[in-house]
Tab-separated table of C-alpha atoms in Angstrom:
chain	number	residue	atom	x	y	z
A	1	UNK	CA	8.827	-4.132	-31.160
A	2	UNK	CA	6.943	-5.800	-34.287
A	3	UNK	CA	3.994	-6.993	-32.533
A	4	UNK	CA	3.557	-3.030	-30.933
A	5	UNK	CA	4.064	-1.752	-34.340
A	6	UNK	CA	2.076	-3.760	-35.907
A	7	UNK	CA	-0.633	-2.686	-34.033
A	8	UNK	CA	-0.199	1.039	-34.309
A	9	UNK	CA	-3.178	2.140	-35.842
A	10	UNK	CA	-4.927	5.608	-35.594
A	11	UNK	CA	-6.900	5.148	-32.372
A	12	UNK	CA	-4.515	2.825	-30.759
A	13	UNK	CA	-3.635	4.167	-27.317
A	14	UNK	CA	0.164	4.466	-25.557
A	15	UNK	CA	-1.723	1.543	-23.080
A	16	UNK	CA	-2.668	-0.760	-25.648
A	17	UNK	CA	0.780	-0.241	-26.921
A	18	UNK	CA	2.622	-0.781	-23.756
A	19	UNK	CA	0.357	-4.228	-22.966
A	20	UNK	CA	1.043	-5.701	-25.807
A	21	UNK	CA	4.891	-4.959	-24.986
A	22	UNK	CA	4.791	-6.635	-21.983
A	23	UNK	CA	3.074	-9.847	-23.016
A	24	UNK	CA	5.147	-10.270	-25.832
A	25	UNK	CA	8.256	-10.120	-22.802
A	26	UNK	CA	6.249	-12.319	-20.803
A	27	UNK	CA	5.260	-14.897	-23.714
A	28	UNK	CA	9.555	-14.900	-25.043
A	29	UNK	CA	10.256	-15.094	-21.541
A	30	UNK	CA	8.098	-18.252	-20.737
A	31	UNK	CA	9.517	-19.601	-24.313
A	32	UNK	CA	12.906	-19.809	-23.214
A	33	UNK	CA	12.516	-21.263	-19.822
A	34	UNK	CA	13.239	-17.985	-17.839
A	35	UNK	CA	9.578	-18.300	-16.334
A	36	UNK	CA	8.168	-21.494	-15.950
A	37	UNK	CA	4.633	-22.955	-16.966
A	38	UNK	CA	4.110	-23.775	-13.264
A	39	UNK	CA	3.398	-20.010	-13.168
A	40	UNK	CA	0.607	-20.047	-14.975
A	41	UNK	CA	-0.663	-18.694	-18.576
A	42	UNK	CA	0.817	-15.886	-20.079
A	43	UNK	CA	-2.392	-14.664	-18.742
A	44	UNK	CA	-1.968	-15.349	-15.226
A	45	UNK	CA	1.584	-14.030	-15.376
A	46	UNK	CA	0.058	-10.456	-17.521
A	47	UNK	CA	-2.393	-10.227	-14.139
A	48	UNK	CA	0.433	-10.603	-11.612
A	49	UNK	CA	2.095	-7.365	-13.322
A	50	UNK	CA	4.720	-9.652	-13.895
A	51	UNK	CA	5.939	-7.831	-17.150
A	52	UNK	CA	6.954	-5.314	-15.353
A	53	UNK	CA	9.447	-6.957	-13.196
A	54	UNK	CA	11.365	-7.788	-16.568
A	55	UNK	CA	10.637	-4.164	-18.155
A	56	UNK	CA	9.943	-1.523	-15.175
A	57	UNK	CA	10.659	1.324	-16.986
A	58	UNK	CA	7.807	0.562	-19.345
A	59	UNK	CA	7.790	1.253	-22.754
A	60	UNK	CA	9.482	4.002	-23.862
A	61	UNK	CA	10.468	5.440	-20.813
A	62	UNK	CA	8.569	8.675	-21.391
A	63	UNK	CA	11.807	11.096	-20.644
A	64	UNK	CA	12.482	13.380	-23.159
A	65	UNK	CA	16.190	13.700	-24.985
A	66	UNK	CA	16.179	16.851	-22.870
A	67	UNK	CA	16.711	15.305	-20.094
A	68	UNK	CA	19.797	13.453	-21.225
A	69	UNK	CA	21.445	16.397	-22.688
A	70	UNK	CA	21.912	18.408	-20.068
């Protein structure tokens, strides 16, 4: 969440935001072992999608509180 916020600037679009998001999944993921350096970079892995197989709903979810209060 720092590194996204961070980076919110005026200008800075929902898909910067959500990239950023991911990597920093992929690069704490690779830091604690859960995905190995024999899969690549934290490059490689962003270019495999494979942030998203850690965080599939994406960031923020983009459902509104409507939705849960019904």
């Amino acid at each position: 969440q720092r590194v996204v916020l961070e980076n919110m600037v005026p200008g800075t679009g929902f898909d910067t935001c959500h990239g950023l998001a991911l990597r920093e999944v992929v690069t704490a993921l690779r830091g604690v072992g859960v995905l190995l350096s024999s899969a690549g970079s934290v490059d490689d892995m962003m270019a495999a999608q494979l942030g998203a197989v850690f965080m599939p709903h994406g960031l923020g979810h983009l459902i509104g509180c409507d939705v849960h209060d019904v």
